[in-house]
Amino acid sequence: MLEECAVLVLFAFPAMADVSADRARALEHMVTQDCGSCHGLTLKGGLGRPLTREALANADPEGLTLIILDGIPGTAMPPWRPLLTEDEALWIANYLKGKD
Amino acid sequence: MRALAALAFALLTSTALAADLPQAVATGDLGLVIERASGSLVLIDRSDRAALGRIEGLGDLSHASLTYAPDERFAFVFGRDGGLTKVDLLTRTIAARTVQAGNSIGGAISDDGKLVAVSNYEPGGVKVFDAETLALVADIPAKGKTVGLVDVPGRRFAWTVWDTGEVFLGDFSGAEPAVEMIGNAGKNPFDAVLTDDAHTFLVGLFGEKGVTAFDLWNPAAPPQKFLTDYGKTGEDMPVYKMPHLQSWAFTEGQYALPAVGRHEILWVDRESQTQTAATPVHGQPVFIIAQPASPYVWVNFATPLNDVVQVVDSRSHEVVATLTPGKAVLHMEFAPRGAEVWISARDDNAVLIYDTRTREKVGEVQAEAPSGIFFTARAHQTGL
């Protein structure tokens, strides 16, 4: 429930990426499950660093969007461009910034 | 009739034996399914193809795994959040629990069942616990995240370090642990596996191409790197999920290994450590597991192609079946003699049971976002 509220709040934010409510739900699932396989289900870190709001406090959403789309070459962080649009990556970046 | 007899027996036993024998349950065909999102386990009965109950309160179980004590009564569950939990299958309760690190990735139990070792990411290293009490016995720090921890006969464990590539063999049979660095596997090992004869410790590399083999029958022998140039002909794809190296020995002395970043299984001759074939498959392999007592291996795949399981014949290296058991297939576990395979479909909240001869679905058990499936027969396998 709480998480769903967070999505709605983010979604209402003016600078938000253009992503449908259905797709947003799928993206949220993807963050937990697929990003979670390396960053931890609660995003507190694993093979990849923690992606909690605290850990990303100094990161800007545009920078995160690029990391998500292009990965970090030379590390295990893969580029998600084949699976995500730029809007979707921006949505995830904002979602991470807003999530506890 | 039978029900009546059973009832009569139950009444009899409940008066005569209740105090010392509350329920006579055998554990040889039981198993546990990890419910990764809810921090719980489902206790399953393989013969009845049914869930018996749920055990809760195990913390963050994403990427969790477990191992069994030799008595097949207790399971040791390794949580992502550093939690080590000892679960009692008979009482279906938590017998002991310790949060021993900030972030961990799997573990193993010694051949005699006395010690449980946990592989930790944060802080990196291996911690060893008394299997009875979960009291800390040894703490071996590492210069990075430890992966690929396995048990080696003689109260030993082997592991490698993601950040440095170092491979260690630790002997815990004496009063003091004796830990030896037996070589360097290469750049960013992602997982490792021990062959069933405990001879070869195979370390898969992510940061460079290849697999490095360590001879544990002769740890002084130099490690052998192979598969160093697989897939030179095409572009590698991004890796969305780290593969696992769980399977090795098949008919005709081969290893079947996942090609990191490619939609391929690589076949390697065990003796010469040279590649003999490559099988194009549906996606990037995550688990490649041998169906016991058969020439077949079963493969599942990384997201987003993870709703398919394929069966490959190790003689012809051809895909002989493509199944679509459910959404987000995370794991497969065979009945010890290979008659059935249980497949977890995370996004369908179900574990699907397939007959391995007909490859038809014969049953289903509900579970919340299931990942790993572990039958108690694992208690008697080296290197798990």
Coordinates of C-alpha atoms in Angstrom, one line a residue:
Chain A
M1 CA 0.0 0.0 0.0
L2 CA 2.7 2.5 1.1
E3 CA 4.7 1.8 -2.0
E4 CA 1.7 2.3 -4.2
C5 CA 1.1 5.7 -2.6
A6 CA 4.7 6.6 -3.3
V7 CA 4.3 5.8 -6.9
L8 CA 1.2 8.0 -7.2
V9 CA 2.9 10.9 -5.5
L10 CA 5.8 10.6 -7.8
F11 CA 3.6 10.2 -10.7
A12 CA 1.8 13.5 -9.9
F13 CA 5.1 15.3 -9.7
P14 CA 5.3 17.9 -12.6
A15 CA 8.8 16.9 -13.9
M16 CA 7.9 13.3 -14.0
A17 CA 8.6 11.0 -16.8
D18 CA 5.9 10.1 -19.2
V19 CA 5.0 6.6 -18.0
S20 CA 1.5 5.0 -17.8
A21 CA 0.2 3.8 -14.4
D22 CA 0.4 0.2 -15.6
R23 CA 3.9 0.5 -16.8
A24 CA 4.8 2.2 -13.5
R25 CA 3.6 -0.8 -11.6
A26 CA 5.7 -3.1 -13.9
L27 CA 8.7 -0.9 -13.4
E28 CA 8.4 -0.9 -9.7
H29 CA 8.2 -4.7 -9.8
M30 CA 11.3 -4.7 -12.0
V31 CA 13.3 -2.5 -9.5
T32 CA 12.5 -4.8 -6.6
Q33 CA 13.0 -8.1 -8.5
D34 CA 15.5 -7.5 -11.3
C35 CA 17.6 -4.7 -9.9
G36 CA 17.2 -6.5 -6.6
S37 CA 19.0 -9.5 -7.8
C38 CA 22.2 -7.5 -7.6
H39 CA 21.3 -4.6 -5.3
G40 CA 19.2 -6.5 -2.8
L41 CA 15.5 -6.9 -2.7
T42 CA 15.4 -4.0 -0.2
L43 CA 18.0 -2.2 -2.3
K44 CA 20.4 -2.2 0.6
G45 CA 23.2 -3.6 -1.6
G46 CA 24.6 -6.9 -2.8
L47 CA 27.0 -7.3 -5.7
G48 CA 25.9 -3.7 -6.6
R49 CA 26.0 -0.8 -4.2
P50 CA 23.0 0.2 -2.1
L51 CA 20.3 2.1 -4.0
T52 CA 18.5 3.5 -1.0
R53 CA 17.3 7.1 -0.9
E54 CA 20.1 7.7 1.6
A55 CA 22.8 6.2 -0.6
L56 CA 21.6 8.2 -3.6
A57 CA 21.1 11.5 -1.7
N58 CA 23.8 13.3 -3.7
A59 CA 23.0 11.8 -7.0
D60 CA 20.9 13.7 -9.5
P61 CA 18.1 11.9 -11.4
E62 CA 19.5 12.7 -14.8
G63 CA 22.9 11.2 -13.9
L64 CA 21.2 8.1 -12.5
T65 CA 19.1 7.8 -15.6
L66 CA 22.2 7.6 -17.7
I67 CA 23.8 5.0 -15.4
I68 CA 20.6 2.9 -15.8
L69 CA 20.5 3.3 -19.5
D70 CA 24.2 2.7 -20.2
G71 CA 25.4 0.8 -17.2
I72 CA 28.9 1.3 -15.7
P73 CA 31.4 -0.1 -18.2
G74 CA 34.0 -2.3 -16.6
T75 CA 31.7 -3.3 -13.8
A76 CA 28.7 -5.7 -13.4
M77 CA 26.2 -2.9 -13.8
P78 CA 24.6 -3.7 -17.2
P79 CA 23.1 -1.2 -19.6
W80 CA 19.3 -1.3 -19.5
R81 CA 18.7 0.6 -22.8
P82 CA 17.7 -2.6 -24.6
L83 CA 14.8 -3.0 -22.2
L84 CA 13.9 0.5 -21.1
T85 CA 13.0 3.8 -22.8
E86 CA 14.6 7.0 -21.5
D87 CA 11.3 8.0 -19.9
E88 CA 11.2 4.7 -18.1
A89 CA 14.8 5.0 -16.9
L90 CA 14.0 8.5 -15.6
W91 CA 11.0 7.2 -13.8
I92 CA 13.1 4.6 -12.1
A93 CA 15.7 7.2 -11.1
N94 CA 13.0 9.4 -9.6
Y95 CA 11.5 6.4 -7.9
L96 CA 14.8 5.5 -6.3
K97 CA 15.4 9.0 -5.1
G98 CA 11.9 9.0 -3.5
K99 CA 12.1 5.6 -2.0
D100 CA 13.2 4.9 1.6
Chain B
M1 CA -11.3 -48.4 6.0
R2 CA -7.7 -47.2 5.9
A3 CA -8.8 -43.8 7.3
L4 CA -10.5 -45.5 10.2
A5 CA -7.5 -47.6 10.9
A6 CA -5.3 -44.6 10.8
L7 CA -7.7 -42.8 13.2
A8 CA -7.7 -45.7 15.6
F9 CA -3.9 -45.8 15.4
A10 CA -3.7 -42.1 16.0
L11 CA -5.9 -42.4 19.0
L12 CA -3.9 -45.2 20.4
T13 CA -0.6 -43.5 19.9
S14 CA -1.9 -40.2 21.2
T15 CA -2.6 -41.8 24.6
A16 CA 0.3 -44.3 24.7
L17 CA 3.1 -42.3 23.1
A18 CA 2.1 -38.7 23.0
A19 CA 4.6 -37.6 25.5
D20 CA 7.7 -38.8 23.8
L21 CA 6.6 -39.1 20.2
P22 CA 4.2 -36.3 19.3
Q23 CA 4.3 -36.9 15.6
A24 CA 6.3 -39.4 13.7
V25 CA 7.4 -37.6 10.6
A26 CA 10.2 -38.7 8.3
T27 CA 12.1 -35.9 6.5
G28 CA 13.6 -37.8 3.6
D29 CA 11.1 -36.6 1.0
L30 CA 10.6 -33.1 2.4
G31 CA 12.0 -29.9 1.2
L32 CA 11.9 -26.1 1.6
V33 CA 11.0 -23.4 -0.8
I34 CA 12.3 -19.9 -0.3
E35 CA 9.6 -17.1 -0.4
R36 CA 12.0 -14.3 -1.3
A37 CA 9.8 -11.3 -0.7
S38 CA 8.1 -12.3 2.5
G39 CA 11.1 -13.8 4.4
S40 CA 9.5 -17.1 4.8
L41 CA 9.9 -20.8 3.8
V42 CA 7.3 -23.2 2.6
L43 CA 7.8 -26.8 3.9
I44 CA 6.9 -29.2 1.1
D45 CA 6.3 -32.9 0.8
R46 CA 7.7 -34.3 -2.4
S47 CA 5.8 -37.5 -2.4
D48 CA 2.5 -35.8 -1.7
R49 CA 3.3 -32.9 -4.0
A50 CA 1.9 -30.7 -1.3
A51 CA 2.8 -27.8 1.0
L52 CA 2.8 -28.8 4.7
G53 CA 3.2 -25.4 6.3
R54 CA 5.1 -22.1 6.4
I55 CA 8.0 -20.9 8.6
E56 CA 8.2 -17.2 9.0
G57 CA 10.6 -14.5 10.3
L58 CA 13.8 -15.1 8.3
G59 CA 14.5 -11.6 7.2
D60 CA 15.6 -10.6 3.6
L61 CA 15.6 -13.8 1.6
S62 CA 16.4 -12.3 -1.9
H63 CA 19.1 -14.6 -3.3
A64 CA 18.9 -16.8 -0.3
S65 CA 20.0 -20.4 -0.2
L66 CA 20.1 -23.2 2.4
T67 CA 21.8 -26.4 3.3
Y68 CA 20.8 -29.4 5.4
A69 CA 22.3 -31.0 8.5
P70 CA 23.1 -34.8 8.0
D71 CA 20.1 -35.8 10.0
E72 CA 17.8 -34.0 7.5
R73 CA 16.0 -32.4 10.4
F74 CA 17.6 -29.0 10.5
A75 CA 18.2 -26.6 7.7
F76 CA 20.6 -23.6 7.7
V77 CA 19.2 -20.7 5.8
F78 CA 21.6 -18.0 4.4
G79 CA 19.7 -14.7 4.0
R80 CA 20.8 -11.7 2.0
D81 CA 20.7 -9.5 5.1
G82 CA 23.5 -11.5 6.8
G83 CA 20.9 -13.6 8.7
L84 CA 21.8 -17.2 9.4
T85 CA 18.8 -19.1 10.6
K86 CA 18.6 -22.7 11.8
V87 CA 15.2 -24.2 11.0
D88 CA 13.7 -27.3 12.5
L89 CA 11.6 -29.2 9.9
L90 CA 9.9 -31.4 12.5
T91 CA 8.6 -28.6 14.7
R92 CA 8.5 -26.2 11.8
T93 CA 10.1 -23.5 13.9
I94 CA 13.2 -21.4 14.0
A95 CA 15.7 -23.2 16.3
A96 CA 18.4 -20.5 16.3
R97 CA 19.1 -17.3 14.4
T98 CA 22.0 -14.8 14.2
V99 CA 22.5 -11.8 12.1
Q100 CA 26.2 -12.3 11.5
A101 CA 27.0 -9.7 8.8
G102 CA 25.5 -6.8 7.0
N103 CA 25.2 -8.6 3.6
S104 CA 25.8 -12.1 2.7
I105 CA 25.6 -14.6 -0.2
G106 CA 25.2 -18.3 0.6
G107 CA 27.0 -20.8 2.7
A108 CA 27.8 -24.5 3.2
I109 CA 28.0 -27.2 5.9
S110 CA 31.1 -29.3 6.6
D111 CA 31.1 -32.9 5.6
D112 CA 30.7 -34.0 9.2
G113 CA 27.8 -31.6 9.8
K114 CA 29.6 -29.8 12.7
L115 CA 30.4 -26.5 11.1
V116 CA 28.4 -24.0 9.0
A117 CA 30.3 -21.5 6.9
V118 CA 28.8 -18.3 5.5
S119 CA 30.1 -16.2 2.6
N120 CA 29.8 -12.5 3.3
Y121 CA 29.7 -9.4 1.0
E122 CA 29.7 -6.8 3.7
P123 CA 32.1 -6.9 5.6
G124 CA 33.7 -9.3 3.1
G125 CA 34.9 -12.7 4.4
V126 CA 33.9 -16.1 5.6
K127 CA 32.5 -16.8 9.1
V128 CA 32.3 -20.3 10.5
F129 CA 29.7 -21.3 13.1
D130 CA 29.0 -24.3 15.3
A131 CA 26.1 -26.1 13.7
E132 CA 24.6 -27.0 17.0
T133 CA 24.5 -23.5 18.7
L134 CA 25.4 -21.1 15.9
A135 CA 28.2 -19.8 18.1
L136 CA 31.0 -18.2 16.1
V137 CA 34.0 -20.5 15.6
A138 CA 36.2 -18.7 13.1
D139 CA 36.2 -15.3 11.3
I140 CA 38.3 -15.1 8.1
P141 CA 38.2 -11.6 6.7
A142 CA 38.7 -11.0 3.0
K143 CA 39.7 -8.1 0.9
G144 CA 36.3 -8.1 -0.8
K145 CA 33.1 -9.9 -1.4
T146 CA 33.5 -13.7 -1.0
V147 CA 31.6 -15.9 -3.5
G148 CA 31.4 -19.5 -4.5
L149 CA 31.8 -21.0 -1.0
V150 CA 31.7 -24.8 -1.0
D151 CA 32.4 -27.6 1.5
V152 CA 35.4 -29.8 0.8
P153 CA 35.8 -33.2 2.5
G154 CA 37.8 -33.2 5.8
R155 CA 36.0 -30.3 7.5
R156 CA 37.3 -27.9 4.9
F157 CA 35.8 -25.1 2.8
A158 CA 36.9 -23.4 -0.4
W159 CA 35.9 -19.9 -1.7
T160 CA 37.0 -17.1 -3.9
V161 CA 36.9 -13.3 -3.7
W162 CA 35.0 -11.2 -6.4
D163 CA 37.2 -8.1 -6.0
T164 CA 40.6 -9.8 -6.0
G165 CA 40.2 -13.2 -7.7
E166 CA 42.0 -15.0 -4.8
V167 CA 41.0 -18.5 -4.1
F168 CA 41.2 -19.9 -0.6
L169 CA 41.1 -23.4 1.0
G170 CA 40.4 -23.4 4.7
D171 CA 40.9 -26.4 6.9
F172 CA 38.8 -26.3 10.1
S173 CA 39.6 -29.8 11.4
G174 CA 42.3 -28.7 13.9
A175 CA 42.2 -26.6 17.0
E176 CA 43.1 -23.5 14.9
P177 CA 41.8 -22.9 11.3
A178 CA 44.4 -23.2 8.6
V179 CA 43.6 -21.0 5.7
E180 CA 45.7 -21.1 2.6
M181 CA 45.6 -19.0 -0.6
I182 CA 45.8 -21.6 -3.4
G183 CA 46.0 -19.2 -6.3
N184 CA 44.3 -16.5 -8.3
A185 CA 41.4 -17.3 -10.5
G186 CA 41.3 -14.1 -12.5
K187 CA 39.2 -11.0 -12.8
N188 CA 35.9 -10.9 -10.9
P189 CA 34.9 -14.5 -10.1
F190 CA 31.1 -14.6 -10.0
D191 CA 30.6 -18.1 -8.7
A192 CA 32.4 -21.4 -8.2
V193 CA 31.5 -25.1 -8.0
L194 CA 33.1 -28.3 -6.8
T195 CA 32.9 -31.4 -8.9
D196 CA 31.1 -34.3 -7.3
D197 CA 34.3 -36.2 -6.7
A198 CA 35.7 -33.1 -4.8
H199 CA 38.6 -33.0 -7.3
T200 CA 38.1 -29.8 -9.2
F201 CA 37.0 -26.4 -7.9
L202 CA 35.8 -24.5 -11.0
V203 CA 35.7 -20.7 -10.7
G204 CA 33.7 -18.8 -13.3
L205 CA 34.9 -15.3 -14.3
F206 CA 32.9 -12.2 -15.1
G207 CA 35.6 -9.6 -15.5
E208 CA 37.3 -11.6 -18.2
K209 CA 36.4 -14.6 -20.3
G210 CA 37.1 -18.0 -18.8
V211 CA 36.8 -20.5 -16.1
T212 CA 39.7 -21.4 -13.8
A213 CA 40.1 -24.9 -12.4
F214 CA 41.8 -25.7 -9.1
D215 CA 42.9 -29.2 -8.3
L216 CA 41.9 -29.8 -4.7
W217 CA 43.4 -33.3 -4.7
N218 CA 46.7 -31.5 -5.2
P219 CA 46.3 -27.8 -4.2
A220 CA 49.9 -27.1 -5.0
A221 CA 49.3 -27.8 -8.7
P222 CA 49.0 -24.6 -10.7
P223 CA 45.4 -23.6 -11.7
Q224 CA 44.3 -24.1 -15.3
K225 CA 42.3 -21.5 -17.1
F226 CA 40.1 -22.5 -20.0
L227 CA 37.3 -21.2 -22.2
T228 CA 39.3 -18.0 -22.4
D229 CA 38.1 -17.1 -25.9
Y230 CA 34.6 -18.3 -26.2
G231 CA 32.2 -16.3 -28.4
K232 CA 35.0 -14.3 -30.0
T233 CA 32.9 -14.1 -33.1
G234 CA 29.9 -12.0 -31.8
E235 CA 29.1 -9.1 -29.6
D236 CA 28.4 -9.9 -26.0
M237 CA 25.1 -8.8 -24.5
P238 CA 24.5 -7.1 -21.2
V239 CA 24.2 -9.5 -18.3
Y240 CA 21.0 -8.9 -16.3
K241 CA 21.5 -11.7 -13.9
M242 CA 24.6 -13.4 -12.7
P243 CA 24.6 -17.0 -13.8
H244 CA 25.2 -19.8 -11.3
L245 CA 27.7 -22.6 -11.7
Q246 CA 25.7 -25.4 -10.2
S247 CA 26.2 -28.3 -12.6
W248 CA 29.2 -30.0 -14.0
A249 CA 29.3 -33.8 -14.5
F250 CA 27.4 -35.3 -17.3
T251 CA 27.6 -38.2 -19.6
E252 CA 30.7 -38.5 -21.6
G253 CA 32.8 -36.5 -19.1
Q254 CA 31.6 -33.0 -19.9
Y255 CA 31.0 -29.8 -18.1
A256 CA 28.0 -27.7 -19.2
L257 CA 28.7 -24.1 -18.5
P258 CA 26.8 -20.8 -19.0
A259 CA 28.4 -18.5 -21.6
V260 CA 28.4 -15.1 -19.7
G261 CA 26.7 -12.5 -21.8
R262 CA 25.6 -14.9 -24.5
H263 CA 22.6 -17.1 -25.3
E264 CA 24.7 -20.3 -25.2
I265 CA 25.7 -23.3 -23.2
L266 CA 29.3 -24.3 -23.6
W267 CA 30.4 -27.9 -23.4
V268 CA 33.8 -28.7 -22.1
D269 CA 35.6 -32.0 -22.1
R270 CA 36.4 -32.7 -18.5
E271 CA 39.7 -34.3 -19.1
S272 CA 41.3 -32.0 -21.6
Q273 CA 39.4 -28.8 -20.5
T274 CA 38.7 -27.8 -24.1
Q275 CA 35.4 -26.7 -25.5
T276 CA 33.8 -29.4 -27.5
A277 CA 30.5 -27.7 -28.5
A278 CA 28.2 -24.7 -27.9
T279 CA 24.4 -25.0 -27.8
P280 CA 22.4 -21.9 -28.8
V281 CA 19.6 -21.5 -26.3
H282 CA 16.6 -19.3 -25.6
G283 CA 18.4 -16.7 -23.4
Q284 CA 21.3 -16.2 -21.1
P285 CA 21.5 -19.3 -18.9
V286 CA 21.2 -18.8 -15.2
F287 CA 21.1 -22.4 -13.9
I288 CA 22.2 -25.4 -16.0
I289 CA 21.3 -28.5 -13.9
A290 CA 21.8 -32.1 -14.7
Q291 CA 18.7 -34.3 -14.5
P292 CA 20.0 -37.1 -12.3
A293 CA 20.6 -40.5 -14.0
S294 CA 20.0 -39.2 -17.5
P295 CA 21.8 -37.6 -20.4
Y296 CA 19.8 -34.3 -20.0
V297 CA 20.4 -30.9 -18.6
W298 CA 17.7 -28.4 -17.8
V299 CA 18.3 -24.7 -18.2
N300 CA 16.6 -21.5 -17.1
F301 CA 17.3 -18.0 -18.2
A302 CA 17.9 -14.4 -17.2
T303 CA 15.3 -11.7 -17.3
P304 CA 13.5 -10.7 -19.6
L305 CA 13.5 -14.2 -21.2
N306 CA 12.8 -16.0 -17.9
D307 CA 9.5 -17.7 -18.6
V308 CA 11.1 -20.5 -20.5
V309 CA 13.0 -23.7 -19.5
Q310 CA 14.9 -25.8 -22.0
V311 CA 16.1 -29.4 -21.9
V312 CA 19.3 -30.2 -23.7
D313 CA 20.7 -33.6 -24.6
S314 CA 24.4 -33.8 -23.6
R315 CA 25.1 -36.4 -26.3
S316 CA 23.9 -34.4 -29.3
H317 CA 24.1 -31.0 -27.6
E318 CA 20.7 -30.2 -29.1
V319 CA 17.7 -28.6 -27.4
V320 CA 15.1 -31.4 -27.1
A321 CA 12.3 -29.6 -25.3
T322 CA 11.2 -26.0 -24.7
L323 CA 8.7 -25.6 -21.8
T324 CA 6.9 -22.5 -20.6
P325 CA 6.2 -23.4 -16.9
G326 CA 5.3 -19.9 -15.7
K327 CA 6.5 -16.3 -15.3
A328 CA 9.9 -15.5 -13.9
V329 CA 11.4 -19.0 -13.5
L330 CA 14.1 -18.7 -10.9
H331 CA 15.1 -22.2 -9.9
M332 CA 14.8 -26.0 -10.6
E333 CA 15.3 -28.8 -8.2
F334 CA 15.2 -32.5 -9.2
A335 CA 14.0 -35.4 -7.1
P336 CA 17.2 -37.1 -6.1
R337 CA 16.7 -39.9 -8.6
G338 CA 15.5 -37.6 -11.3
A339 CA 11.8 -38.6 -11.8
E340 CA 10.5 -35.1 -11.2
V341 CA 11.7 -31.6 -11.4
W342 CA 10.2 -28.8 -9.3
I343 CA 10.3 -25.4 -10.9
S344 CA 9.7 -22.0 -9.2
A345 CA 7.8 -19.4 -11.1
R346 CA 8.2 -16.2 -9.0
D347 CA 5.6 -14.0 -10.7
D348 CA 3.0 -16.8 -10.8
N349 CA 3.4 -17.4 -7.1
A350 CA 3.7 -21.1 -7.8
V351 CA 6.0 -24.1 -7.9
L352 CA 5.3 -26.3 -10.9
I353 CA 6.1 -30.0 -10.8
Y354 CA 7.1 -31.8 -14.0
D355 CA 7.5 -35.4 -14.8
T356 CA 11.0 -35.6 -16.4
R357 CA 10.1 -38.5 -18.8
T358 CA 6.9 -37.1 -20.3
R359 CA 7.9 -33.5 -19.5
E360 CA 4.3 -32.8 -18.6
K361 CA 3.1 -30.9 -15.6
V362 CA 1.9 -33.3 -12.9
G363 CA 1.3 -30.9 -10.0
E364 CA 1.6 -27.5 -8.5
V365 CA 2.2 -26.0 -5.1
Q366 CA 1.4 -22.4 -4.1
A367 CA 4.1 -20.2 -2.7
E368 CA 4.6 -16.4 -2.5
A369 CA 7.3 -15.2 -5.0
P370 CA 9.2 -18.5 -4.7
S371 CA 12.9 -18.7 -5.6
G372 CA 15.2 -21.5 -4.4
I373 CA 13.8 -25.0 -3.9
F374 CA 15.8 -27.4 -1.7
F375 CA 15.1 -31.1 -1.1
T376 CA 16.6 -32.7 2.0
A377 CA 18.6 -35.2 -0.1
R378 CA 21.1 -32.3 -0.5
A379 CA 22.2 -33.2 3.0
H380 CA 24.3 -36.0 1.5
Q381 CA 25.9 -34.2 -1.5
T382 CA 29.4 -32.8 -1.4
G383 CA 29.9 -29.3 -2.6
L384 CA 26.3 -28.0 -2.1

